[in-house]
């Protein structure tokens, strides 16, 4: 069937959207791997180090193998010192570090469904706020009624998924961690995009993202070792090293799929994939001592509705944003 005809183009979009849903499922799978890793090591912080470390090693192999990307990567420290772009853009990897750290700490207790719903709810709110402030987009988006409604629905989704745990305050506290990670996530794509434009390669930007996250997590872990005697160990199970590579695979697939779908459809389809995948994984591999509640399922679909509503562009855009750069998909 020819893709030049309206029917062919529609079929192509459907195929790409389905592919994006499956690509979105890699997010919950990464969360599951990092959650099990955190449980196996009895240390979510160590799990985040392993996840970032494996991703960093793979990206260094890719970037250092080519002269152009290698030179661009080694120029970044000097460009940071000279302030060739706002310095905060260089530290976007800290947002990914918070998200991956929260996976290692909380998924073993919360389960993938609650984690992903809380994370996405935070990301919806972050997206609305960042669009209003002009972070990572060409034009500021007015705070329209649908976008405010999407943000409110995102809060409702978080409340729904944690409601079965009202009697366990520590579980509520754990659910706040991915929510905060989601709130920070709006900054990460803008920073990565700026570094990518400066270096001329998103591969270099992603590698820098992993490096910053790994260094930050490593420095804090060294302090922990000095203060509390924490001891770092590596997992003995091979598949527990796949958290970082799964994140990289998700980034690569989204970068390819966005060309055929655009950011709006890509965001909605990937969000659907994250939530559907998290519910399926919760059925197949629930967290220890937990079960999939109906309100968790409802909360996941409320989060999807929140994302869809919040993605509706405002009829009127505000003045051009300071950072007029396209957003790039996602975490370390």
Coordinates of C-alpha atoms in Angstrom, one line a residue:
X1 CA 0.0 0.0 0.0
X2 CA 1.4 3.4 -1.0
X3 CA 2.1 5.8 1.8
X4 CA 1.6 8.7 -0.6
X5 CA -2.2 8.2 -0.5
X6 CA -4.2 9.4 2.5
X7 CA -5.1 5.8 3.4
X8 CA -1.4 4.8 3.1
X9 CA -0.3 7.7 5.3
X10 CA -3.0 6.8 7.9
X11 CA -1.9 3.2 7.9
X12 CA 1.7 4.3 8.3
X13 CA 0.9 6.5 11.3
X14 CA -1.1 3.6 12.9
X15 CA 1.9 1.2 12.5
X16 CA 4.3 3.8 13.9
X17 CA 2.0 4.5 16.8
X18 CA 1.8 0.8 17.7
X19 CA 5.6 0.6 17.4
X20 CA 5.8 3.6 19.8
X21 CA 3.5 1.9 22.3
X22 CA 5.8 -1.1 22.3
X23 CA 8.9 1.2 22.6
X24 CA 7.2 2.9 25.5
X25 CA 7.0 -0.4 27.3
X26 CA 10.7 -0.4 27.6
X27 CA 10.4 2.2 30.3
X28 CA 8.5 0.0 32.8
X29 CA 10.8 -2.9 31.9
X30 CA 13.8 -0.7 32.8
X31 CA 12.0 0.2 36.1
X32 CA 11.4 -3.5 36.8
X33 CA 15.1 -4.4 36.2
X34 CA 16.4 -1.5 38.3
X35 CA 13.9 -2.3 41.0
X36 CA 14.9 -5.9 41.2
X37 CA 18.5 -4.8 41.2
X38 CA 17.9 -2.5 44.1
X39 CA 16.2 -5.3 46.0
X40 CA 19.0 -7.8 45.2
X41 CA 21.7 -5.3 46.3
X42 CA 19.6 -4.1 49.2
X43 CA 20.7 -0.6 48.1
X44 CA 18.8 1.5 45.5
X45 CA 21.6 3.9 45.3
X46 CA 24.1 1.1 44.2
X47 CA 21.5 -0.1 41.7
X48 CA 21.3 3.4 40.1
X49 CA 25.1 3.4 39.9
X50 CA 25.1 0.1 38.0
X51 CA 22.3 1.2 35.7
X52 CA 24.0 4.5 34.8
X53 CA 27.4 2.8 34.6
X54 CA 26.4 0.3 32.0
X55 CA 24.6 2.9 30.0
X56 CA 27.7 5.2 30.2
X57 CA 30.1 2.4 29.1
X58 CA 28.0 1.6 26.0
X59 CA 27.7 5.3 25.1
X60 CA 31.4 5.9 25.5
X61 CA 32.1 2.9 23.2
X62 CA 29.8 4.5 20.5
X63 CA 31.1 8.1 20.9
X64 CA 34.8 7.5 21.3
X65 CA 34.9 5.2 18.2
X66 CA 34.4 8.1 15.9
X67 CA 36.8 11.1 15.6
X68 CA 34.1 13.7 15.2
X69 CA 32.0 12.7 18.2
X70 CA 35.1 12.0 20.3
X71 CA 36.4 15.5 19.6
X72 CA 33.0 17.0 20.3
X73 CA 32.8 15.1 23.6
X74 CA 36.2 16.2 24.8
X75 CA 35.4 19.8 23.9
X76 CA 32.4 19.9 26.3
X77 CA 34.3 20.6 29.6
X78 CA 35.9 23.7 28.0
X79 CA 32.6 24.9 26.7
X80 CA 31.1 24.4 30.2
X81 CA 33.9 26.6 31.7
X82 CA 33.4 29.2 29.0
X83 CA 29.6 29.3 29.5
X84 CA 28.9 28.9 25.8
X85 CA 25.4 27.9 26.7
X86 CA 23.7 28.4 30.1
X87 CA 25.6 26.2 32.5
X88 CA 22.6 24.5 34.0
X89 CA 22.0 22.8 30.6
X90 CA 25.2 20.8 31.1
X91 CA 23.7 19.2 34.3
X92 CA 20.5 17.8 32.9
X93 CA 21.8 14.3 33.7
X94 CA 21.0 15.0 37.3
X95 CA 17.3 14.7 36.5
X96 CA 17.9 11.2 35.0
X97 CA 19.9 10.3 38.1
X98 CA 16.9 11.2 40.4
X99 CA 14.6 9.0 38.3
X100 CA 16.9 6.0 38.1
X101 CA 17.7 6.3 41.8
X102 CA 14.0 6.3 42.6
X103 CA 13.6 3.2 40.5
X104 CA 16.2 1.3 42.5
X105 CA 14.8 2.6 45.8
X106 CA 11.0 2.4 45.3
X107 CA 9.9 -0.1 42.6
X108 CA 10.6 -3.2 44.8
X109 CA 8.1 -1.8 47.3
X110 CA 5.6 0.1 45.1
X111 CA 5.5 -2.1 42.0
X112 CA 6.0 -0.9 38.4
X113 CA 2.4 0.4 38.0
X114 CA 2.4 2.8 40.9
X115 CA 5.9 4.0 40.1
X116 CA 5.2 4.7 36.4
X117 CA 1.9 6.4 37.1
X118 CA 3.5 8.7 39.7
X119 CA 6.4 9.4 37.4
X120 CA 4.2 10.2 34.4
X121 CA 1.9 12.4 36.5
X122 CA 4.9 14.5 37.6
X123 CA 6.0 14.7 34.0
X124 CA 2.6 15.9 32.9
X125 CA 2.7 18.8 35.4
X126 CA 6.3 19.5 34.5
X127 CA 5.5 19.6 30.8
X128 CA 2.7 22.1 31.4
X129 CA 4.9 24.4 33.5
X130 CA 7.9 24.1 31.2
X131 CA 5.7 24.9 28.2
X132 CA 4.4 28.0 30.0
X133 CA 7.9 29.1 30.9
X134 CA 9.3 28.3 27.5
X135 CA 11.8 25.6 28.6
X136 CA 12.9 23.6 25.6
X137 CA 10.1 24.8 23.2
X138 CA 10.2 27.5 20.5
X139 CA 7.2 29.3 22.0
X140 CA 5.7 29.6 25.4
X141 CA 2.3 27.9 25.7
X142 CA -0.5 29.9 27.5
X143 CA -1.9 28.2 30.6
X144 CA -5.2 27.1 28.9
X145 CA -8.1 25.4 30.6
X146 CA -7.3 21.9 29.0
X147 CA -3.7 22.1 30.1
X148 CA -4.6 23.1 33.7
X149 CA -7.2 20.3 33.6
X150 CA -4.5 17.9 32.5
X151 CA -2.2 18.9 35.4
X152 CA -5.1 18.5 37.9
X153 CA -5.9 15.1 36.5
X154 CA -2.3 14.1 36.9
X155 CA -2.5 14.9 40.6
X156 CA -5.7 12.9 40.8
X157 CA -4.0 10.0 39.2
X158 CA -1.2 10.0 41.7
X159 CA -3.7 10.2 44.6
X160 CA -5.6 7.3 43.1
X161 CA -2.7 4.9 42.7
X162 CA -1.4 5.6 46.2
X163 CA -4.8 5.5 47.9
X164 CA -4.6 1.8 48.8
X165 CA -1.6 2.6 50.9
X166 CA -3.0 5.5 53.0
X167 CA -2.5 3.3 56.1
X168 CA 1.2 3.0 55.3
X169 CA 2.8 6.5 55.4
X170 CA 6.2 5.1 54.3
X171 CA 4.6 3.9 51.0
X172 CA 3.2 7.3 50.4
X173 CA 6.6 8.8 50.9
X174 CA 8.1 6.3 48.4
X175 CA 5.5 7.2 45.8
X176 CA 6.5 10.9 46.1
X177 CA 10.0 10.1 44.9
X178 CA 9.1 9.2 41.3
X179 CA 6.6 12.1 41.3
X180 CA 9.4 14.5 42.1
X181 CA 11.5 12.9 39.4
X182 CA 8.7 13.5 37.0
X183 CA 8.5 17.1 38.0
X184 CA 12.2 17.5 37.3
X185 CA 12.0 15.7 33.9
X186 CA 10.8 18.8 32.0
X187 CA 14.3 20.3 32.4
X188 CA 16.2 17.3 31.2
X189 CA 15.1 17.2 27.5
X190 CA 15.8 21.0 27.2
X191 CA 19.3 20.6 28.7
X192 CA 20.1 17.6 26.6
X193 CA 18.9 19.3 23.4
X194 CA 21.0 22.4 24.1
X195 CA 24.1 20.2 24.6
X196 CA 23.3 18.2 21.5
X197 CA 23.1 21.4 19.4
X198 CA 26.3 22.7 20.9
X199 CA 28.2 19.5 20.2
X200 CA 26.5 18.7 16.9
X201 CA 25.5 15.2 18.1
X202 CA 22.8 13.8 20.3
X203 CA 25.0 10.8 20.9
X204 CA 27.5 13.2 22.6
X205 CA 24.7 14.8 24.5
X206 CA 23.3 11.4 25.8
X207 CA 26.9 10.3 26.8
X208 CA 27.4 13.6 28.7
X209 CA 24.0 13.0 30.3
X210 CA 25.0 9.6 31.5
X211 CA 28.4 10.9 32.7
X212 CA 26.9 13.7 34.8
X213 CA 24.4 11.4 36.4
X214 CA 27.0 8.7 37.1
X215 CA 29.5 11.2 38.6
X216 CA 26.8 12.7 40.8
X217 CA 25.6 9.4 42.1
X218 CA 29.2 8.2 42.5
X219 CA 30.2 11.2 44.6
X220 CA 27.3 10.8 46.9
X221 CA 28.0 7.1 47.3
X222 CA 31.6 7.8 48.2
X223 CA 30.3 10.1 51.0
X224 CA 28.0 7.4 52.1
X225 CA 30.9 4.9 52.2
X226 CA 32.9 7.4 54.3
X227 CA 30.1 8.3 56.7
X228 CA 28.1 5.1 57.1
X229 CA 30.4 2.3 55.8
X230 CA 28.3 1.5 52.8
X231 CA 29.9 -1.2 50.7
X232 CA 29.4 -1.4 46.9
X233 CA 28.9 -4.8 45.3
X234 CA 28.0 -5.9 41.8
X235 CA 25.0 -8.1 41.0
X236 CA 25.6 -11.7 40.2
X237 CA 22.6 -12.0 37.8
X238 CA 23.4 -11.1 34.2
X239 CA 20.0 -9.5 33.3
X240 CA 20.3 -7.0 36.2
X241 CA 22.9 -5.1 34.1
X242 CA 20.3 -4.3 31.4
X243 CA 18.7 -1.2 33.0
X244 CA 21.0 1.2 31.3
X245 CA 20.9 -0.5 27.9
X246 CA 17.1 -0.5 28.0
X247 CA 17.0 3.2 28.6
X248 CA 19.3 3.7 25.7
X249 CA 17.2 1.5 23.4
X250 CA 14.1 3.6 24.4
X251 CA 15.9 6.8 23.6
X252 CA 17.1 5.5 20.2
X253 CA 13.7 4.2 19.2
X254 CA 11.9 7.4 20.2
X255 CA 14.4 9.5 18.2
X256 CA 13.6 7.4 15.1
X257 CA 9.8 7.2 15.6
X258 CA 9.4 11.0 16.2
X259 CA 10.2 11.7 12.5
X260 CA 7.1 9.8 11.4
X261 CA 4.7 10.7 14.2
X262 CA 5.7 14.2 15.5
X263 CA 6.1 15.0 19.2
X264 CA 2.4 15.1 20.1
X265 CA 1.5 11.6 18.9
X266 CA 4.9 10.3 20.0
X267 CA 4.3 11.6 23.5
X268 CA 0.8 10.2 23.8
X269 CA 1.7 6.7 22.3
X270 CA 4.8 6.4 24.4
X271 CA 2.9 7.3 27.5
X272 CA 0.2 4.7 26.7
X273 CA 3.0 2.2 26.2
X274 CA 4.5 3.0 29.6
X275 CA 1.2 2.7 31.4
X276 CA 0.0 -0.4 29.6
X277 CA 3.4 -2.0 30.0
X278 CA 3.5 -1.2 33.7
X279 CA 0.1 -2.8 34.3
X280 CA 1.1 -5.9 32.4
X281 CA 4.3 -6.2 34.3
X282 CA 2.4 -5.7 37.6
X283 CA 0.3 -8.7 36.7
X284 CA 3.2 -10.8 35.7
X285 CA 5.8 -9.8 38.2
X286 CA 4.2 -7.9 41.1
X287 CA 6.2 -6.3 43.8
X288 CA 6.7 -8.5 46.9
X289 CA 3.6 -8.5 49.1
X290 CA 1.6 -6.3 46.8
X291 CA -1.3 -6.8 44.4
X292 CA -2.7 -4.9 41.5
X293 CA -5.7 -2.8 42.8
X294 CA -8.5 -1.6 40.6
X295 CA -7.8 2.0 41.6
X296 CA -4.2 1.5 40.3
X297 CA -5.6 0.6 36.9
X298 CA -8.1 3.5 37.0
X299 CA -5.2 5.8 38.1
X300 CA -3.1 4.7 35.2
X301 CA -5.8 5.5 32.7
X302 CA -6.5 8.9 34.4
X303 CA -2.8 9.6 34.0
X304 CA -3.0 8.7 30.3
X305 CA -6.1 11.1 30.0
X306 CA -4.1 13.8 31.8
X307 CA -1.2 13.4 29.4
X308 CA -3.6 13.5 26.3
X309 CA -5.4 16.6 27.6
X310 CA -2.2 18.4 28.6
X311 CA -0.7 17.8 25.1
X312 CA -3.5 19.9 23.5
X313 CA -1.7 23.0 22.2
X314 CA -3.0 26.3 23.4
X315 CA -4.8 28.4 20.8
X316 CA -2.6 31.3 21.6
X317 CA 1.1 31.1 22.2
X318 CA 2.9 33.6 24.3
X319 CA 6.1 35.3 23.3
X320 CA 9.0 33.3 21.9
X321 CA 10.8 31.3 24.5
X322 CA 14.4 32.0 25.5
X323 CA 15.4 28.3 24.8
X324 CA 14.0 27.8 21.3
X325 CA 15.1 24.2 21.0
X326 CA 13.1 21.0 20.3
X327 CA 12.6 18.6 23.2
X328 CA 14.4 15.3 23.2
X329 CA 13.1 12.1 24.8
X330 CA 14.0 11.0 28.1
X331 CA 16.1 9.8 31.0
X332 CA 19.3 8.0 31.6

